[in-house]
mmCIF file with all atom_site columns, N, CA and C in Angstrom:
data_model
loop_
_atom_site.group_PDB
_atom_site.id
_atom_site.type_symbol
_atom_site.label_atom_id
_atom_site.label_alt_id
_atom_site.label_comp_id
_atom_site.label_asym_id
_atom_site.label_entity_id
_atom_site.label_seq_id
_atom_site.pdbx_PDB_ins_code
_atom_site.Cartn_x
_atom_site.Cartn_y
_atom_site.Cartn_z
_atom_site.occupancy
_atom_site.B_iso_or_equiv
_atom_site.pdbx_formal_charge
_atom_site.auth_seq_id
_atom_site.auth_comp_id
_atom_site.auth_asym_id
_atom_site.auth_atom_id
_atom_site.pdbx_PDB_model_num
ATOM 1   N N  . MET J 1 1  ? 0.864   -1.153  0.000  1.00 0.00 ? 577 MET J N  1
ATOM 2   C CA . MET J 1 1  ? 0.000   0.000   0.000  1.00 0.00 ? 577 MET J CA 1
ATOM 3   C C  . MET J 1 1  ? 0.917   1.224   0.000  1.00 0.00 ? 577 MET J C  1
ATOM 4   N N  . TYR J 1 2  ? 0.739   2.059   -1.000 1.00 0.00 ? 578 TYR J N  1
ATOM 5   C CA . TYR J 1 2  ? 1.649   3.192   -1.178 1.00 0.00 ? 578 TYR J CA 1
ATOM 6   C C  . TYR J 1 2  ? 0.882   4.483   -1.430 1.00 0.00 ? 578 TYR J C  1
ATOM 7   N N  . ASN J 1 3  ? 1.457   5.599   -1.055 1.00 0.00 ? 579 ASN J N  1
ATOM 8   C CA . ASN J 1 3  ? 0.937   6.911   -1.407 1.00 0.00 ? 579 ASN J CA 1
ATOM 9   C C  . ASN J 1 3  ? 1.688   7.338   -2.659 1.00 0.00 ? 579 ASN J C  1
ATOM 10  N N  . LEU J 1 4  ? 1.058   7.139   -3.816 1.00 0.00 ? 580 LEU J N  1
ATOM 11  C CA . LEU J 1 4  ? 1.752   7.405   -5.075 1.00 0.00 ? 580 LEU J CA 1
ATOM 12  C C  . LEU J 1 4  ? 1.990   8.880   -5.331 1.00 0.00 ? 580 LEU J C  1
ATOM 13  N N  . THR J 1 5  ? 1.242   9.745   -4.673 1.00 0.00 ? 581 THR J N  1
ATOM 14  C CA . THR J 1 5  ? 1.476   11.177  -4.821 1.00 0.00 ? 581 THR J CA 1
ATOM 15  C C  . THR J 1 5  ? 2.771   11.583  -4.122 1.00 0.00 ? 581 THR J C  1
ATOM 16  N N  . LYS J 1 6  ? 2.949   11.118  -2.893 1.00 0.00 ? 582 LYS J N  1
ATOM 17  C CA . LYS J 1 6  ? 4.136   11.460  -2.119 1.00 0.00 ? 582 LYS J CA 1
ATOM 18  C C  . LYS J 1 6  ? 5.302   10.513  -2.373 1.00 0.00 ? 582 LYS J C  1
ATOM 19  N N  . ASP J 1 7  ? 5.012   9.321   -2.852 1.00 0.00 ? 583 ASP J N  1
ATOM 20  C CA . ASP J 1 7  ? 6.032   8.284   -2.999 1.00 0.00 ? 583 ASP J CA 1
ATOM 21  C C  . ASP J 1 7  ? 5.844   7.538   -4.333 1.00 0.00 ? 583 ASP J C  1
ATOM 22  N N  . PRO J 1 8  ? 6.052   8.230   -5.472 1.00 0.00 ? 584 PRO J N  1
ATOM 23  C CA . PRO J 1 8  ? 5.791   7.612   -6.773 1.00 0.00 ? 584 PRO J CA 1
ATOM 24  C C  . PRO J 1 8  ? 6.676   6.404   -7.082 1.00 0.00 ? 584 PRO J C  1
ATOM 25  N N  . LEU J 1 9  ? 7.801   6.271   -6.413 1.00 0.00 ? 585 LEU J N  1
ATOM 26  C CA . LEU J 1 9  ? 8.694   5.131   -6.652 1.00 0.00 ? 585 LEU J CA 1
ATOM 27  C C  . LEU J 1 9  ? 8.373   3.956   -5.724 1.00 0.00 ? 585 LEU J C  1
ATOM 28  N N  . GLU J 1 10 ? 7.337   4.108   -4.928 1.00 0.00 ? 586 GLU J N  1
ATOM 29  C CA . GLU J 1 10 ? 6.864   3.065   -4.021 1.00 0.00 ? 586 GLU J CA 1
ATOM 30  C C  . GLU J 1 10 ? 7.990   2.527   -3.130 1.00 0.00 ? 586 GLU J C  1
ATOM 31  N N  . THR J 1 11 ? 8.617   3.434   -2.410 1.00 0.00 ? 587 THR J N  1
ATOM 32  C CA . THR J 1 11 ? 9.720   3.049   -1.528 1.00 0.00 ? 587 THR J CA 1
ATOM 33  C C  . THR J 1 11 ? 9.265   2.825   -0.082 1.00 0.00 ? 587 THR J C  1
ATOM 34  N N  . VAL J 1 12 ? 8.101   3.364   0.295  1.00 0.00 ? 588 VAL J N  1
ATOM 35  C CA . VAL J 1 12 ? 7.603   3.235   1.665  1.00 0.00 ? 588 VAL J CA 1
ATOM 36  C C  . VAL J 1 12 ? 6.271   2.489   1.636  1.00 0.00 ? 588 VAL J C  1
ATOM 37  N N  . ASN J 1 13 ? 6.291   1.241   2.088  1.00 0.00 ? 589 ASN J N  1
ATOM 38  C CA . ASN J 1 13 ? 5.081   0.433   2.114  1.00 0.00 ? 589 ASN J CA 1
ATOM 39  C C  . ASN J 1 13 ? 4.280   0.783   3.365  1.00 0.00 ? 589 ASN J C  1
ATOM 40  N N  . LEU J 1 14 ? 3.155   1.453   3.166  1.00 0.00 ? 590 LEU J N  1
ATOM 41  C CA . LEU J 1 14 ? 2.341   1.910   4.289  1.00 0.00 ? 590 LEU J CA 1
ATOM 42  C C  . LEU J 1 14 ? 1.589   0.778   4.980  1.00 0.00 ? 590 LEU J C  1
ATOM 43  N N  . ALA J 1 15 ? 1.604   -0.408  4.400  1.00 0.00 ? 591 ALA J N  1
ATOM 44  C CA . ALA J 1 15 ? 0.987   -1.570  5.041  1.00 0.00 ? 591 ALA J CA 1
ATOM 45  C C  . ALA J 1 15 ? 1.899   -2.131  6.132  1.00 0.00 ? 591 ALA J C  1
ATOM 46  N N  . HIS J 1 16 ? 3.169   -1.791  6.083  1.00 0.00 ? 592 HIS J N  1
ATOM 47  C CA . HIS J 1 16 ? 4.109   -2.257  7.103  1.00 0.00 ? 592 HIS J CA 1
ATOM 48  C C  . HIS J 1 16 ? 3.813   -1.530  8.411  1.00 0.00 ? 592 HIS J C  1
ATOM 49  N N  . PRO J 1 17 ? 3.759   -2.250  9.521  1.00 0.00 ? 593 PRO J N  1
ATOM 50  C CA . PRO J 1 17 ? 3.423   -1.614  10.811 1.00 0.00 ? 593 PRO J CA 1
ATOM 51  C C  . PRO J 1 17 ? 4.300   -0.413  11.166 1.00 0.00 ? 593 PRO J C  1
ATOM 52  N N  . TYR J 1 18 ? 5.553   -0.418  10.754 1.00 0.00 ? 594 TYR J N  1
ATOM 53  C CA . TYR J 1 18 ? 6.452   0.691   11.078 1.00 0.00 ? 594 TYR J CA 1
ATOM 54  C C  . TYR J 1 18 ? 5.978   2.002   10.455 1.00 0.00 ? 594 TYR J C  1
ATOM 55  N N  . PHE J 1 19 ? 5.374   1.931   9.260  1.00 0.00 ? 595 PHE J N  1
ATOM 56  C CA . PHE J 1 19 ? 4.962   3.130   8.533  1.00 0.00 ? 595 PHE J CA 1
ATOM 57  C C  . PHE J 1 19 ? 3.460   3.388   8.610  1.00 0.00 ? 595 PHE J C  1
ATOM 58  N N  . SER J 1 20 ? 2.721   2.533   9.271  1.00 0.00 ? 596 SER J N  1
ATOM 59  C CA . SER J 1 20 ? 1.269   2.670   9.268  1.00 0.00 ? 596 SER J CA 1
ATOM 60  C C  . SER J 1 20 ? 0.816   3.901   10.045 1.00 0.00 ? 596 SER J C  1
ATOM 61  N N  . THR J 1 21 ? -0.330  4.386   9.648  1.00 0.00 ? 597 THR J N  1
ATOM 62  C CA . THR J 1 21 ? -0.975  5.514   10.323 1.00 0.00 ? 597 THR J CA 1
ATOM 63  C C  . THR J 1 21 ? -2.410  5.088   10.625 1.00 0.00 ? 597 THR J C  1
ATOM 64  N N  . ASN J 1 22 ? -3.138  5.912   11.338 1.00 0.00 ? 598 ASN J N  1
ATOM 65  C CA . ASN J 1 22 ? -4.547  5.602   11.592 1.00 0.00 ? 598 ASN J CA 1
ATOM 66  C C  . ASN J 1 22 ? -5.298  5.428   10.282 1.00 0.00 ? 598 ASN J C  1
ATOM 67  N N  . GLU J 1 23 ? -4.990  6.278   9.305  1.00 0.00 ? 599 GLU J N  1
ATOM 68  C CA . GLU J 1 23 ? -5.665  6.204   8.007  1.00 0.00 ? 599 GLU J CA 1
ATOM 69  C C  . GLU J 1 23 ? -5.322  4.907   7.270  1.00 0.00 ? 599 GLU J C  1
ATOM 70  N N  . THR J 1 24 ? -4.048  4.509   7.249  1.00 0.00 ? 600 THR J N  1
ATOM 71  C CA . THR J 1 24 ? -3.681  3.288   6.527  1.00 0.00 ? 600 THR J CA 1
ATOM 72  C C  . THR J 1 24 ? -4.227  2.048   7.234  1.00 0.00 ? 600 THR J C  1
ATOM 73  N N  . ARG J 1 25 ? -4.289  2.071   8.553  1.00 0.00 ? 601 ARG J N  1
ATOM 74  C CA . ARG J 1 25 ? -4.884  0.934   9.277  1.00 0.00 ? 601 ARG J CA 1
ATOM 75  C C  . ARG J 1 25 ? -6.373  0.824   8.968  1.00 0.00 ? 601 ARG J C  1
ATOM 76  N N  . LYS J 1 26 ? -7.052  1.962   8.838  1.00 0.00 ? 602 LYS J N  1
ATOM 77  C CA . LYS J 1 26 ? -8.467  1.960   8.481  1.00 0.00 ? 602 LYS J CA 1
ATOM 78  C C  . LYS J 1 26 ? -8.656  1.357   7.087  1.00 0.00 ? 602 LYS J C  1
ATOM 79  N N  . VAL J 1 27 ? -7.826  1.754   6.146  1.00 0.00 ? 603 VAL J N  1
ATOM 80  C CA . VAL J 1 27 ? -7.911  1.217   4.784  1.00 0.00 ? 603 VAL J CA 1
ATOM 81  C C  . VAL J 1 27 ? -7.645  -0.285  4.794  1.00 0.00 ? 603 VAL J C  1
ATOM 82  N N  . GLN J 1 28 ? -6.671  -0.732  5.567  1.00 0.00 ? 604 GLN J N  1
ATOM 83  C CA . GLN J 1 28 ? -6.380  -2.159  5.654  1.00 0.00 ? 604 GLN J CA 1
ATOM 84  C C  . GLN J 1 28 ? -7.577  -2.933  6.205  1.00 0.00 ? 604 GLN J C  1
ATOM 85  N N  . ARG J 1 29 ? -8.230  -2.392  7.214  1.00 0.00 ? 605 ARG J N  1
ATOM 86  C CA . ARG J 1 29 ? -9.422  -3.059  7.762  1.00 0.00 ? 605 ARG J CA 1
ATOM 87  C C  . ARG J 1 29 ? -10.529 -3.138  6.715  1.00 0.00 ? 605 ARG J C  1
ATOM 88  N N  . GLN J 1 30 ? -10.715 -2.059  5.948  1.00 0.00 ? 606 GLN J N  1
ATOM 89  C CA . GLN J 1 30 ? -11.734 -2.051  4.902  1.00 0.00 ? 606 GLN J CA 1
ATOM 90  C C  . GLN J 1 30 ? -11.409 -3.088  3.823  1.00 0.00 ? 606 GLN J C  1
ATOM 91  N N  . LEU J 1 31 ? -10.151 -3.161  3.429  1.00 0.00 ? 607 LEU J N  1
ATOM 92  C CA . LEU J 1 31 ? -9.740  -4.140  2.417  1.00 0.00 ? 607 LEU J CA 1
ATOM 93  C C  . LEU J 1 31 ? -9.910  -5.568  2.928  1.00 0.00 ? 607 LEU J C  1
ATOM 94  N N  . ASP J 1 32 ? -9.654  -5.780  4.202  1.00 0.00 ? 608 ASP J N  1
ATOM 95  C CA . ASP J 1 32 ? -9.834  -7.103  4.793  1.00 0.00 ? 608 ASP J CA 1
ATOM 96  C C  . ASP J 1 32 ? -11.301 -7.526  4.731  1.00 0.00 ? 608 ASP J C  1
ATOM 97  N N  . VAL J 1 33 ? -12.207 -6.597  5.025  1.00 0.00 ? 609 VAL J N  1
ATOM 98  C CA . VAL J 1 33 ? -13.643 -6.887  4.956  1.00 0.00 ? 609 VAL J CA 1
ATOM 99  C C  . VAL J 1 33 ? -14.034 -7.236  3.519  1.00 0.00 ? 609 VAL J C  1
ATOM 100 N N  . ILE J 1 34 ? -13.558 -6.453  2.564  1.00 0.00 ? 610 ILE J N  1
ATOM 101 C CA . ILE J 1 34 ? -13.874 -6.707  1.155  1.00 0.00 ? 610 ILE J CA 1
ATOM 102 C C  . ILE J 1 34 ? -13.343 -8.067  0.722  1.00 0.00 ? 610 ILE J C  1
ATOM 103 N N  . LEU J 1 35 ? -12.124 -8.392  1.087  1.00 0.00 ? 611 LEU J N  1
ATOM 104 C CA . LEU J 1 35 ? -11.535 -9.672  0.726  1.00 0.00 ? 611 LEU J CA 1
ATOM 105 C C  . LEU J 1 35 ? -12.353 -10.832 1.289  1.00 0.00 ? 611 LEU J C  1
ATOM 106 N N  . LYS J 1 36 ? -12.735 -10.743 2.553  1.00 0.00 ? 612 LYS J N  1
ATOM 107 C CA . LYS J 1 36 ? -13.518 -11.821 3.161  1.00 0.00 ? 612 LYS J CA 1
ATOM 108 C C  . LYS J 1 36 ? -14.892 -11.952 2.503  1.00 0.00 ? 612 LYS J C  1
ATOM 109 N N  . GLU J 1 37 ? -15.498 -10.824 2.115  1.00 0.00 ? 613 GLU J N  1
ATOM 110 C CA . GLU J 1 37 ? -16.778 -10.873 1.403  1.00 0.00 ? 613 GLU J CA 1
ATOM 111 C C  . GLU J 1 37 ? -16.609 -11.581 0.059  1.00 0.00 ? 613 GLU J C  1
ATOM 112 N N  . GLN J 1 38 ? -15.545 -11.252 -0.647 1.00 0.00 ? 614 GLN J N  1
ATOM 113 C CA . GLN J 1 38 ? -15.299 -11.869 -1.948 1.00 0.00 ? 614 GLN J CA 1
ATOM 114 C C  . GLN J 1 38 ? -15.022 -13.365 -1.818 1.00 0.00 ? 614 GLN J C  1
ATOM 115 N N  . ILE J 1 39 ? -14.300 -13.740 -0.784 1.00 0.00 ? 615 ILE J N  1
ATOM 116 C CA . ILE J 1 39 ? -14.025 -15.164 -0.554 1.00 0.00 ? 615 ILE J CA 1
ATOM 117 C C  . ILE J 1 39 ? -15.336 -15.902 -0.341 1.00 0.00 ? 615 ILE J C  1
ATOM 118 N N  . ARG J 1 40 ? -16.217 -15.341 0.465  1.00 0.00 ? 616 ARG J N  1
ATOM 119 C CA . ARG J 1 40 ? -17.507 -15.994 0.719  1.00 0.00 ? 616 ARG J CA 1
ATOM 120 C C  . ARG J 1 40 ? -18.347 -16.072 -0.549 1.00 0.00 ? 616 ARG J C  1
ATOM 121 N N  . LYS J 1 41 ? -18.390 -14.993 -1.327 1.00 0.00 ? 617 LYS J N  1
ATOM 122 C CA . LYS J 1 41 ? -19.192 -14.967 -2.549 1.00 0.00 ? 617 LYS J CA 1
ATOM 123 C C  . LYS J 1 41 ? -18.685 -15.969 -3.575 1.00 0.00 ? 617 LYS J C  1
ATOM 124 N N  . LYS J 1 42 ? -17.380 -16.065 -3.708 1.00 0.00 ? 618 LYS J N  1
ATOM 125 C CA . LYS J 1 42 ? -16.793 -16.921 -4.736 1.00 0.00 ? 618 LYS J CA 1
ATOM 126 C C  . LYS J 1 42 ? -16.494 -18.326 -4.234 1.00 0.00 ? 618 LYS J C  1
ATOM 127 N N  . ARG J 1 43 ? -16.682 -18.510 -2.941 1.00 0.00 ? 619 ARG J N  1
ATOM 128 C CA . ARG J 1 43 ? -16.407 -19.799 -2.311 1.00 0.00 ? 619 ARG J CA 1
ATOM 129 C C  . ARG J 1 43 ? -14.977 -20.264 -2.613 1.00 0.00 ? 619 ARG J C  1
ATOM 130 N N  . ILE J 1 44 ? -14.067 -19.332 -2.570 1.00 0.00 ? 620 ILE J N  1
ATOM 131 C CA . ILE J 1 44 ? -12.659 -19.645 -2.804 1.00 0.00 ? 620 ILE J CA 1
ATOM 132 C C  . ILE J 1 44 ? -12.003 -19.896 -1.457 1.00 0.00 ? 620 ILE J C  1
ATOM 133 N N  . PHE J 1 45 ? -11.475 -21.082 -1.292 1.00 0.00 ? 621 PHE J N  1
ATOM 134 C CA . PHE J 1 45 ? -10.799 -21.438 -0.057 1.00 0.00 ? 621 PHE J CA 1
ATOM 135 C C  . PHE J 1 45 ? -9.460  -22.069 -0.397 1.00 0.00 ? 621 PHE J C  1
ATOM 136 N N  . PRO J 1 46 ? -8.477  -21.908 0.453  1.00 0.00 ? 622 PRO J N  1
ATOM 137 C CA . PRO J 1 46 ? -7.168  -22.502 0.184  1.00 0.00 ? 622 PRO J CA 1
ATOM 138 C C  . PRO J 1 46 ? -7.270  -24.020 0.079  1.00 0.00 ? 622 PRO J C  1
ATOM 139 N N  . GLN J 1 47 ? -6.445  -24.596 -0.767 1.00 0.00 ? 623 GLN J N  1
ATOM 140 C CA . GLN J 1 47 ? -6.429  -26.043 -0.940 1.00 0.00 ? 623 GLN J CA 1
ATOM 141 C C  . GLN J 1 47 ? -5.664  -26.727 0.189  1.00 0.00 ? 623 GLN J C  1
ATOM 142 N N  . SER J 1 48 ? -4.826  -25.987 0.882  1.00 0.00 ? 624 SER J N  1
ATOM 143 C CA . SER J 1 48 ? -4.106  -26.533 2.026  1.00 0.00 ? 624 SER J CA 1
ATOM 144 C C  . SER J 1 48 ? -4.188  -25.524 3.159  1.00 0.00 ? 624 SER J C  1
ATOM 145 N N  . GLY J 1 49 ? -3.987  -25.989 4.354  1.00 0.00 ? 625 GLY J N  1
ATOM 146 C CA . GLY J 1 49 ? -4.060  -25.083 5.498  1.00 0.00 ? 625 GLY J CA 1
ATOM 147 C C  . GLY J 1 49 ? -5.496  -24.824 5.877  1.00 0.00 ? 625 GLY J C  1
ATOM 148 N N  . SER J 1 50 ? -5.697  -23.815 6.718  1.00 0.00 ? 626 SER J N  1
ATOM 149 C CA . SER J 1 50 ? -7.023  -23.518 7.221  1.00 0.00 ? 626 SER J CA 1
ATOM 150 C C  . SER J 1 50 ? -7.199  -22.022 7.369  1.00 0.00 ? 626 SER J C  1
ATOM 151 N N  . MET J 1 51 ? -8.398  -21.558 7.092  1.00 0.00 ? 627 MET J N  1
ATOM 152 C CA . MET J 1 51 ? -8.714  -20.147 7.298  1.00 0.00 ? 627 MET J CA 1
ATOM 153 C C  . MET J 1 51 ? -9.572  -19.974 8.539  1.00 0.00 ? 627 MET J C  1
ATOM 154 N N  . ASN J 1 52 ? -9.832  -21.028 9.277  1.00 0.00 ? 628 ASN J N  1
ATOM 155 C CA . ASN J 1 52 ? -10.714 -20.922 10.433 1.00 0.00 ? 628 ASN J CA 1
ATOM 156 C C  . ASN J 1 52 ? -10.246 -19.891 11.440 1.00 0.00 ? 628 ASN J C  1
ATOM 157 N N  . ASP J 1 53 ? -8.943  -19.699 11.558 1.00 0.00 ? 629 ASP J N  1
ATOM 158 C CA . ASP J 1 53 ? -8.427  -18.716 12.503 1.00 0.00 ? 629 ASP J CA 1
ATOM 159 C C  . ASP J 1 53 ? -8.667  -17.290 12.020 1.00 0.00 ? 629 ASP J C  1
ATOM 160 N N  . GLU J 1 54 ? -8.899  -17.115 10.712 1.00 0.00 ? 630 GLU J N  1
ATOM 161 C CA . GLU J 1 54 ? -9.037  -15.782 10.160 1.00 0.00 ? 630 GLU J CA 1
ATOM 162 C C  . GLU J 1 54 ? -10.486 -15.353 9.994  1.00 0.00 ? 630 GLU J C  1
ATOM 163 N N  . LEU J 1 55 ? -11.409 -16.300 9.900  1.00 0.00 ? 631 LEU J N  1
ATOM 164 C CA . LEU J 1 55 ? -12.800 -15.959 9.702  1.00 0.00 ? 631 LEU J CA 1
ATOM 165 C C  . LEU J 1 55 ? -13.559 -16.022 11.029 1.00 0.00 ? 631 LEU J C  1
ATOM 166 N N  . PRO J 1 56 ? -14.493 -15.100 11.225 1.00 0.00 ? 632 PRO J N  1
ATOM 167 C CA . PRO J 1 56 ? -15.312 -15.182 12.428 1.00 0.00 ? 632 PRO J CA 1
ATOM 168 C C  . PRO J 1 56 ? -16.065 -16.515 12.451 1.00 0.00 ? 632 PRO J C  1
ATOM 169 N N  . SER J 1 57 ? -16.411 -17.009 13.628 1.00 0.00 ? 633 SER J N  1
ATOM 170 C CA . SER J 1 57 ? -17.020 -18.327 13.760 1.00 0.00 ? 633 SER J CA 1
ATOM 171 C C  . SER J 1 57 ? -18.317 -18.441 12.971 1.00 0.00 ? 633 SER J C  1
ATOM 172 N N  . LYS J 1 58 ? -19.060 -17.361 12.803 1.00 0.00 ? 634 LYS J N  1
ATOM 173 C CA . LYS J 1 58 ? -20.310 -17.431 12.053 1.00 0.00 ? 634 LYS J CA 1
ATOM 174 C C  . LYS J 1 58 ? -20.063 -17.700 10.571 1.00 0.00 ? 634 LYS J C  1
ATOM 175 N N  . ASP J 1 59 ? -18.835 -17.467 10.076 1.00 0.00 ? 635 ASP J N  1
ATOM 176 C CA . ASP J 1 59 ? -18.517 -17.647 8.664  1.00 0.00 ? 635 ASP J CA 1
ATOM 177 C C  . ASP J 1 59 ? -17.858 -18.977 8.377  1.00 0.00 ? 635 ASP J C  1
ATOM 178 N N  . ARG J 1 60 ? -17.625 -19.805 9.387  1.00 0.00 ? 636 ARG J N  1
ATOM 179 C CA . ARG J 1 60 ? -16.949 -21.085 9.178  1.00 0.00 ? 636 ARG J CA 1
ATOM 180 C C  . ARG J 1 60 ? -17.896 -22.128 8.673  1.00 0.00 ? 636 ARG J C  1
#
């Protein structure tokens, strides 16, 4: 996650905890919600491992 206006060469990854801000954490939470919605809609699940730790119990 980069601020292309301030960092066009993408040298500072704002998703990294060291560089995160309240705004970038909010965006990450929003993206996480969207990703989980898409996984449920498309019924895409990993072929190995488990996502049970990542999904709320109502979604398992």
